[in-house]
Short mmCIF file of C-alpha atoms in Angstrom, two decimals:
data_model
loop_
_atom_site.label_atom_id
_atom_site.label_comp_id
_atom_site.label_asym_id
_atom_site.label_seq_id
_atom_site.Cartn_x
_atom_site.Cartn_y
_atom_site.Cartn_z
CA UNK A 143 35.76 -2.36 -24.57
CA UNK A 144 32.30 -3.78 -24.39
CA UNK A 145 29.33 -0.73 -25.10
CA UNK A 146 26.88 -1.04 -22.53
CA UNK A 147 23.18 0.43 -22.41
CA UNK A 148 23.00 2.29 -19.11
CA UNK A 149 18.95 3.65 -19.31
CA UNK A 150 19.92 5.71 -22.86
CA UNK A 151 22.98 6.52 -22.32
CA UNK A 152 25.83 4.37 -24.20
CA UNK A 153 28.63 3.91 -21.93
CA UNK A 154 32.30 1.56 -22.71
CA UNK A 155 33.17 -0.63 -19.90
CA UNK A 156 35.93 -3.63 -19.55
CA UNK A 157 34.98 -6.77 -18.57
CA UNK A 158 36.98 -9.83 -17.36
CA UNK A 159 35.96 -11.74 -20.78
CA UNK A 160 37.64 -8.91 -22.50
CA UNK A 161 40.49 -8.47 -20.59
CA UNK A 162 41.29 -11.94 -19.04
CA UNK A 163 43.28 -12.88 -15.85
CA UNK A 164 46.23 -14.21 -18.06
CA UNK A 165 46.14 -11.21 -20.29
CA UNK A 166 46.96 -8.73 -16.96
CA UNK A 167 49.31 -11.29 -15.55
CA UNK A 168 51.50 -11.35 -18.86
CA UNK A 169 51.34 -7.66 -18.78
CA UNK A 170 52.45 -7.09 -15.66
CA UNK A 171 55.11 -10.44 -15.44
CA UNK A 172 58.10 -8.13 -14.68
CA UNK A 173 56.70 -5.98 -12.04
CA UNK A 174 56.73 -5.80 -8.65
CA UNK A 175 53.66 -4.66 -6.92
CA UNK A 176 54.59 -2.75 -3.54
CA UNK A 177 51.04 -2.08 -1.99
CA UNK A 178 51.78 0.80 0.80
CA UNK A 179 49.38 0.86 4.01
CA UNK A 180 47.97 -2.64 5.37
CA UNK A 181 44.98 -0.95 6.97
CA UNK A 182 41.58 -0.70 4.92
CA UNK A 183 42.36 -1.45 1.23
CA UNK A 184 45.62 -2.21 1.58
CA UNK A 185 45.23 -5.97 3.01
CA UNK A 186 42.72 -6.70 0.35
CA UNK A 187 43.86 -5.36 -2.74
CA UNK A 188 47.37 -7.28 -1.38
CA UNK A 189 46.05 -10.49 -0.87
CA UNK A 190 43.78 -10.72 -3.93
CA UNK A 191 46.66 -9.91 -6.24
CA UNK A 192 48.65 -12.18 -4.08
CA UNK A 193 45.95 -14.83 -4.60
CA UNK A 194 46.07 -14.15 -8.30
CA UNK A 195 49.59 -14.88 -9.04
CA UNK A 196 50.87 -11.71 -8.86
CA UNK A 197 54.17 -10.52 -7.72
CA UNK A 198 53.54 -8.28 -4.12
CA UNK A 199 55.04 -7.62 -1.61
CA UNK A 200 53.91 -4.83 1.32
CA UNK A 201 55.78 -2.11 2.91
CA UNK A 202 54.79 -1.28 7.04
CA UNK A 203 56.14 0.44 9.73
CA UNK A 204 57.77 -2.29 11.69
CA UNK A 205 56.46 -2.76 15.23
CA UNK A 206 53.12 -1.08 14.44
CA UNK A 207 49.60 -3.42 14.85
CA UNK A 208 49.46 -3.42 11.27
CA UNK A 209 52.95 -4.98 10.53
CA UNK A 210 51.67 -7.87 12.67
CA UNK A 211 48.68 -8.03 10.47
CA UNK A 212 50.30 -8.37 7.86
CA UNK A 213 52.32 -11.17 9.60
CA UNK A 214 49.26 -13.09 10.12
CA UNK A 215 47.95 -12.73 6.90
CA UNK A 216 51.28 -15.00 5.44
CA UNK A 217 53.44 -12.39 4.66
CA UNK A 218 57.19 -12.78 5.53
CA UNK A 219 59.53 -10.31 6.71
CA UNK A 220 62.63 -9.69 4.46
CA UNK A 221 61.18 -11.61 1.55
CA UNK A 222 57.35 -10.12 1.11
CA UNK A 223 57.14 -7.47 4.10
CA UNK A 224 59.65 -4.40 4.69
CA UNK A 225 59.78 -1.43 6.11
CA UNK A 226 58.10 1.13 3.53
CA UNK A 227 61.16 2.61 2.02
CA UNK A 228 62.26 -0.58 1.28
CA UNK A 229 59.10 -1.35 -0.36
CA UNK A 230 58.86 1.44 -2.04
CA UNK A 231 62.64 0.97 -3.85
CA UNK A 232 61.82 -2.68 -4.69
CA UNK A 233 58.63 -1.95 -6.17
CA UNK A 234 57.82 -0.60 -9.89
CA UNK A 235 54.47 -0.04 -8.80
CA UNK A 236 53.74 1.33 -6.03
CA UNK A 237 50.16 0.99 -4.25
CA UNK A 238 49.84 4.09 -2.44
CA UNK A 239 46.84 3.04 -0.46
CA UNK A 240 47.21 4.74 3.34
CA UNK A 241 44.78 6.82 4.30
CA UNK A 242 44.31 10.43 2.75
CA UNK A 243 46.21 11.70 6.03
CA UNK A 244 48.78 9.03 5.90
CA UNK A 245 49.27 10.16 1.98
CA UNK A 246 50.18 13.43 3.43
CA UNK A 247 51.83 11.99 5.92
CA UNK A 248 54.60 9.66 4.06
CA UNK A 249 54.61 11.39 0.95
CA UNK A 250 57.85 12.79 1.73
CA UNK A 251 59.13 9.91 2.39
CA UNK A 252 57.59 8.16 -0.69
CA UNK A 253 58.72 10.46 -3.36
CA UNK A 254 62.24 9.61 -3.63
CA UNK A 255 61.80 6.38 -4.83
CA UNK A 256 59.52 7.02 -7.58
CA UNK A 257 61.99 6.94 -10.30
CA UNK A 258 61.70 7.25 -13.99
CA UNK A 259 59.29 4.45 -15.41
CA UNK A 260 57.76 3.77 -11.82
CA UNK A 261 53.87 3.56 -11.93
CA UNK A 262 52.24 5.41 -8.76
CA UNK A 263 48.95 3.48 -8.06
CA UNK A 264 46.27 5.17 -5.86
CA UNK A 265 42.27 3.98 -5.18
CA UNK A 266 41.24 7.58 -4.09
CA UNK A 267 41.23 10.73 -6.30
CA UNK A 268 42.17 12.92 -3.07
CA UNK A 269 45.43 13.47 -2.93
CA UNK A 270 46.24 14.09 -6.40
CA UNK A 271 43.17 16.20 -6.94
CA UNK A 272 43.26 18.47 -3.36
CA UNK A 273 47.03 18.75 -4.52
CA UNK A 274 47.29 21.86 -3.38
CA UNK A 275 46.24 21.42 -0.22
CA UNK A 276 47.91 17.91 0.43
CA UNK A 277 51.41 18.57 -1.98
CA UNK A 278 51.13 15.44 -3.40
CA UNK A 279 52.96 16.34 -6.68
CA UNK A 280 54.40 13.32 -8.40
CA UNK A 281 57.35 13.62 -11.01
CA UNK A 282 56.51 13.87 -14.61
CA UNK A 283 58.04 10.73 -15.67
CA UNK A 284 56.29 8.06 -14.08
CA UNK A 285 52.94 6.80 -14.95
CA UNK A 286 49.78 8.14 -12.08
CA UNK A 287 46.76 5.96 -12.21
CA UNK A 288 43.87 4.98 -10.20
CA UNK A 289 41.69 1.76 -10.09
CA UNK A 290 39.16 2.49 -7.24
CA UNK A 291 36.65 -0.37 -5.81
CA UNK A 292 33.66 0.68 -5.17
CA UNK A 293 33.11 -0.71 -1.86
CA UNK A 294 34.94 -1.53 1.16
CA UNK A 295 38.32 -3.38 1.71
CA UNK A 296 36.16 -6.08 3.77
CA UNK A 297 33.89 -6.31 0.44
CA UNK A 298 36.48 -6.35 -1.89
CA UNK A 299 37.94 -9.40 0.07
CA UNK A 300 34.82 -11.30 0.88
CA UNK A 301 33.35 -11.00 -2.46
CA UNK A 302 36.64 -12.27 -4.12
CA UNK A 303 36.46 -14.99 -2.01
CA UNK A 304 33.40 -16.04 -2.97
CA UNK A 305 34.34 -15.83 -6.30
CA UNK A 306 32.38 -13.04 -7.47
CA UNK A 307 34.12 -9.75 -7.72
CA UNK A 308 33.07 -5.78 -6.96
CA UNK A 309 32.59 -2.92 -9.47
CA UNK A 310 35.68 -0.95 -10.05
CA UNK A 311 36.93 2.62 -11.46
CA UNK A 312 39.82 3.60 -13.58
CA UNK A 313 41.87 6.78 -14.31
CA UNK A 314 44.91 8.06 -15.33
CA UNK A 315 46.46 10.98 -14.63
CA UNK A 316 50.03 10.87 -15.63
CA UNK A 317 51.35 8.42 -18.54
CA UNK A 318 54.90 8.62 -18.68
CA UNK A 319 55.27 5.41 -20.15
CA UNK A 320 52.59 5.00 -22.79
CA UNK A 321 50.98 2.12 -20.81
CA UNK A 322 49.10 3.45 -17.99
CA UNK A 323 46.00 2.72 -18.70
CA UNK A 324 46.09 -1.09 -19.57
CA UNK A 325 48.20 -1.16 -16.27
CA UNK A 326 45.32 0.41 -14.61
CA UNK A 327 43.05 -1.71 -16.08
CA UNK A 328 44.96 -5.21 -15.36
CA UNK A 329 45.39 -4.30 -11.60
CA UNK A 330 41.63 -3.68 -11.44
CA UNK A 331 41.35 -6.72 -12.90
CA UNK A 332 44.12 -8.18 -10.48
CA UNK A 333 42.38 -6.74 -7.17
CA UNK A 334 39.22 -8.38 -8.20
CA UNK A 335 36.84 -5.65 -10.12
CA UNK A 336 33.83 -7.44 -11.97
CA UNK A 337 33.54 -4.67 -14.17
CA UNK A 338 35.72 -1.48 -14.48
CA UNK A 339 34.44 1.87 -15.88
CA UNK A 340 36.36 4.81 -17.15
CA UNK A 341 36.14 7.97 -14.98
CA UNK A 342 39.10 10.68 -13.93
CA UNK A 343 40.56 11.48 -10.31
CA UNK A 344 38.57 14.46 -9.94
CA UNK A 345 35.41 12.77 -11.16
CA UNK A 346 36.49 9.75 -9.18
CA UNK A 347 36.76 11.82 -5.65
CA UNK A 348 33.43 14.21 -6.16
CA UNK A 349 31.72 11.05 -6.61
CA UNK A 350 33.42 8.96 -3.72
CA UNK A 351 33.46 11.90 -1.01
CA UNK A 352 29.31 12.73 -2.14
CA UNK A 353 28.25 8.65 -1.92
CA UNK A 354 30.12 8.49 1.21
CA UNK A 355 28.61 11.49 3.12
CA UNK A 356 25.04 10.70 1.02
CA UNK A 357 23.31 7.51 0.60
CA UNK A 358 26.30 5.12 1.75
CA UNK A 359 26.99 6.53 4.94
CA UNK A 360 25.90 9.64 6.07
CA UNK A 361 22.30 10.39 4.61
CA UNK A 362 21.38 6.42 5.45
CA UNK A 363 22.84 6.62 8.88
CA UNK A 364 20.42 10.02 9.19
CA UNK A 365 17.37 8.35 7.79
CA UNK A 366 17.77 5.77 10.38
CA UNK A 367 18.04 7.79 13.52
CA UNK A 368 15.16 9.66 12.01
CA UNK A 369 12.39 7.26 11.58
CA UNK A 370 13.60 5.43 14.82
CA UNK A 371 12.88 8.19 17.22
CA UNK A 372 9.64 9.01 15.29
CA UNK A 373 8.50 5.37 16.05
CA UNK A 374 9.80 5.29 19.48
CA UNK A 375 8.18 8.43 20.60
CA UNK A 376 4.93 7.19 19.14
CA UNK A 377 5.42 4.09 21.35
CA UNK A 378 6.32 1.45 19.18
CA UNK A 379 9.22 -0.79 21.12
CA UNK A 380 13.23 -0.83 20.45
CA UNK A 381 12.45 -4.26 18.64
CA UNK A 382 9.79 -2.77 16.42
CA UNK A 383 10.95 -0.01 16.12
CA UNK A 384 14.89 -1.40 14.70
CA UNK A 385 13.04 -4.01 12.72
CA UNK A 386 10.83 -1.64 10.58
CA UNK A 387 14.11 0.46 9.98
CA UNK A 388 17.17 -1.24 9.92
CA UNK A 389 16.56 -4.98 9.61
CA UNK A 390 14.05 -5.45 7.26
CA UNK A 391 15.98 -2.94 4.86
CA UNK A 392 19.30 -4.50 5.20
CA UNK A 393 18.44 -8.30 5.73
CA UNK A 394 14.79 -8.84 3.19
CA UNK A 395 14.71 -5.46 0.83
CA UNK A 396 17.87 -4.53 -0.36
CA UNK A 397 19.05 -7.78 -1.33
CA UNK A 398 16.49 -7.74 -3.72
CA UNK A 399 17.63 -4.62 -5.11
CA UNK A 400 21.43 -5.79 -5.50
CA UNK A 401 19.65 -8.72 -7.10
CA UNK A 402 17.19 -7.21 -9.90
CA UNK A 403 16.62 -3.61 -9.01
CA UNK A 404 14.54 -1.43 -7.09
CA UNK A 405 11.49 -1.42 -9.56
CA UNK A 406 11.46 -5.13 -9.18
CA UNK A 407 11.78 -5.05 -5.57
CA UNK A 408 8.48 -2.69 -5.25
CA UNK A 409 6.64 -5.63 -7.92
CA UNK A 410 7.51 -8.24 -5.35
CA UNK A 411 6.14 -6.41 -2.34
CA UNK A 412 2.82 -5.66 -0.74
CA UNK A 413 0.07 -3.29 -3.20
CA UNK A 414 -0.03 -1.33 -0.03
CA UNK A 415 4.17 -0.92 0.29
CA UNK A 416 3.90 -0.44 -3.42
CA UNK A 417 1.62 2.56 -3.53
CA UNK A 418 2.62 4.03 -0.51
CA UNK A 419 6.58 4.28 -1.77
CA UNK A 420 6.12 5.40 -4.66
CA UNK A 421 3.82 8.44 -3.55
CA UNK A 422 6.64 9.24 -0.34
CA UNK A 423 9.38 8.50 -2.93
CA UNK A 424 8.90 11.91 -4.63
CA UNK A 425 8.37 13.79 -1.14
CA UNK A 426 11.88 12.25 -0.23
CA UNK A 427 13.34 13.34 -3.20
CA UNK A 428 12.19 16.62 -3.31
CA UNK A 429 13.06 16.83 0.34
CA UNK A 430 16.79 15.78 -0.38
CA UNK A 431 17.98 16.92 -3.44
CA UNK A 432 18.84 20.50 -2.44
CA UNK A 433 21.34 18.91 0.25
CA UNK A 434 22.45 16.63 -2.32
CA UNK A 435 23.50 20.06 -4.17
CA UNK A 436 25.04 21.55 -1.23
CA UNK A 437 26.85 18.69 -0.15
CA UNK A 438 28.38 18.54 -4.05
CA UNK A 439 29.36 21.80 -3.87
CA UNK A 440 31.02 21.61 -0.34
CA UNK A 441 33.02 18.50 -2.12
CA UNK A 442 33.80 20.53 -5.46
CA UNK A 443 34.75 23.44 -4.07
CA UNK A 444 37.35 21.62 -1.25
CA UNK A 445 35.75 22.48 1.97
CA UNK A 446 35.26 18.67 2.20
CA UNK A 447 39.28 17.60 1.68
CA UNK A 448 39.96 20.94 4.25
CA UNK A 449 37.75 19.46 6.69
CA UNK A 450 39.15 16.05 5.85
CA UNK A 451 42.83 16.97 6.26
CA UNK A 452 42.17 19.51 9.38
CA UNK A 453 40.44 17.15 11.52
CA UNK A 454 42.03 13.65 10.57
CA UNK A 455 46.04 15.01 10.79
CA UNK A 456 45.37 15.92 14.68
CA UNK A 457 47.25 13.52 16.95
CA UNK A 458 43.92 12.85 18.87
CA UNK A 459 42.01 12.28 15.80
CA UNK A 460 41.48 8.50 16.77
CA UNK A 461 40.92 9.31 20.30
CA UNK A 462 38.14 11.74 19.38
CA UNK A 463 36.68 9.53 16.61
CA UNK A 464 36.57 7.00 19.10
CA UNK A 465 34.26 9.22 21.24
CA UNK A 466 32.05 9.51 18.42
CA UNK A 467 31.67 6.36 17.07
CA UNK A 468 31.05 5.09 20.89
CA UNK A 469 28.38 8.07 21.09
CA UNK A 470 26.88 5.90 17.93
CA UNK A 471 27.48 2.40 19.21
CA UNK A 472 25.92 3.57 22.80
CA UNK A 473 22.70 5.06 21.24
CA UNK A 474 19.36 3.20 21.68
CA UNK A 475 18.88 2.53 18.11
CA UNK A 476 22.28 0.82 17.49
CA UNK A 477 21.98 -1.02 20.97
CA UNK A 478 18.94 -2.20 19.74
CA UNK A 479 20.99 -3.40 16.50
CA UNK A 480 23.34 -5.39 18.12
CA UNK A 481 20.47 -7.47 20.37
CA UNK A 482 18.58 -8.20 17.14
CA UNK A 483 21.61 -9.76 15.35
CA UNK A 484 22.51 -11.16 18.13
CA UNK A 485 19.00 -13.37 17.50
CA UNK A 486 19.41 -14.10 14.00
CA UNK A 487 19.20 -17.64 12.84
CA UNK A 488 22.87 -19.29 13.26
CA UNK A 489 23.72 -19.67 9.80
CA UNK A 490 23.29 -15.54 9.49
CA UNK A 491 25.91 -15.43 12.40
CA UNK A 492 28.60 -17.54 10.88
CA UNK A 493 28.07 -15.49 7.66
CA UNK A 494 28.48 -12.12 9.77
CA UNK A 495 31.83 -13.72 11.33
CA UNK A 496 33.49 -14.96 7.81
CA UNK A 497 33.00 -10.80 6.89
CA UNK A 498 34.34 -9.27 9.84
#
């Protein structure tokens, strides 16, 4: 493992130079990868492994939308794409990547076929750690590990094929067979991670379910609405109004961030942006870090998964979620969104397209 520098604190990491596309392949020559759920992760993870001269095939409910996905995406019924049960007896390793409610769901189902020597393969910490409240419980001899990208299934797609890669986690939980984690660590390799770093599943889920409800999604989504309907009630216009908020961030700032960090970002900007962010930086913070707490808490202490599991196990869940994402979609600020992109030089559009 290579010892990185992380701002003072020494931290081991694997890289693709030390552990090489050939070196995971050899490892895992006799296995057969059975990645469970085409929906978010599953039809990436799938088709970079596939891509990478792996051996996978993927197990669907036949006659549901996403057995014809995976149809379109070139694989063949009978020979790559079964039913799940059959999947999930062919496969020694079994990708376990439906949602958190679909792990509840068809872990019933599931468990039979993990027989001795199997390797259970998951990219969320949830249902292992919330065991007792989802009951997945896998049998002691068969190895439980985790390699978790740290973005999106579209991301972990797109960015493979552009022949980069995305940041990755790894855990094990269970190692039945004494070779867990390098099979952890070559399928992270195999979906296309850049990097992998070492966490656990509990680690791996506080973190997750905290980014996704913080700075990902919720807190950025919050920050938005926010300074949106501060500007438009001061009379600035939808297209000013978006601009400042929305598309400058995502389209001029934060690219600059990905590319060589925030404190290079504030160098390249205006002496008036510069001083002005850095003094409101430190109100922001101060502003955010108790709900930062609470929300951690709310994730350690499993009100998050109960919420999670209550709401998202309903048979109208989608119905309802629906409702709400519409409620967002509808709103003035994300109407505002979709003219603005909808103006965007050409070449931005056909980018946009190749993602979605």
């Amino acid at each position: 493992m290579a010892k990185i520098n992380f701002g003072g604190t020494v931290e081991e990491v694997v890289t693709r130079e030390e552990f090489p596309m050939e070196k995971a392949l050899e490892l895992l020559k006799n296995e057969t990868i059975a990645i469970i759920g085409y929906g978010v992760q599953g039809p990436a993870q799938a088709l970079n492994l596939r891509d990478n001269g792996f051996n996978v095939i993927v197990g669907q409910r036949k006659g549901s939308k996403t057995w014809d996905k995976a149809v379109s995406h070139g694989w063949i019924p009978s020979e790559t794409l079964f039913d799940i049960n059959e999947a999930a007896n062919r496969g020694t390793i079994i990708q376990f990547l439906l949602s958190d409610a679909g792990q509840i769901a068809a872990w019933p189902t599931l468990k039979p076929f993990l027989t001795t020597g199997k390797t259970l393969y998951f990219s969320h910490g949830f249902g292992i750690t919330f065991k007792e409240q989802t009951g997945i419980v896998p049998p002691a001899d068969v190895d439980v590990i985790l390699a978790a990208p740290k973005g999106s299934g579209t991301s972990v797609r797109r960015l493979f094929l552009q022949g980069k890669g995305i940041n990755a986690s790894y855990a094990v939980f269970q190692d039945a067979t004494g070779k867990a984690t390098d099979k952890a660590i070559a399928l992270g390799i195999g979906v296309g991670a850049g990097y992998l770093f070492e966490t656990d599943f509990k680690k791996e889920v506080y973190s997750d379910l905290t980014g996704e409800r913080g700075t990902l999604m919720g807190a950025i989504a919050g920050i938005f609405e926010a300074q949106y309907e501060v500007l438009r009630s001061k009379g600035h216009t939808p297209s000013e109004a978006f601009n400042e908020t929305v598309e400058e961030l995502t389209q001029s700032l934060m690219p600059l961030v990905a590319e060589n960090g925030m404190d290079w970002m504030y160098a390249n900007c205006s002496t008036t942006a510069q001083r002005g962010a850095l003094d409101w930086k430190k109100k922001f913070k101060a502003a955010t870090l108790p709900v930062f707490k609470e929300l951690y808490e709310s994730v350690a202490s499993g009100a998050e998964a109960k919420r999670t599991i209550d709401t998202c196990s309903k048979p109208d869940y989608r119905e309802k979620l629906a409702e709400e994402l519409k409620e967002v979609r509808e709103s003035e600020l994300w109407q505002a969104g979709a003219a603005v992109r909808a103006l965007r030089p050409e070449k931005n559009k056909v980018e946009a397209s190749m993602i979605n």
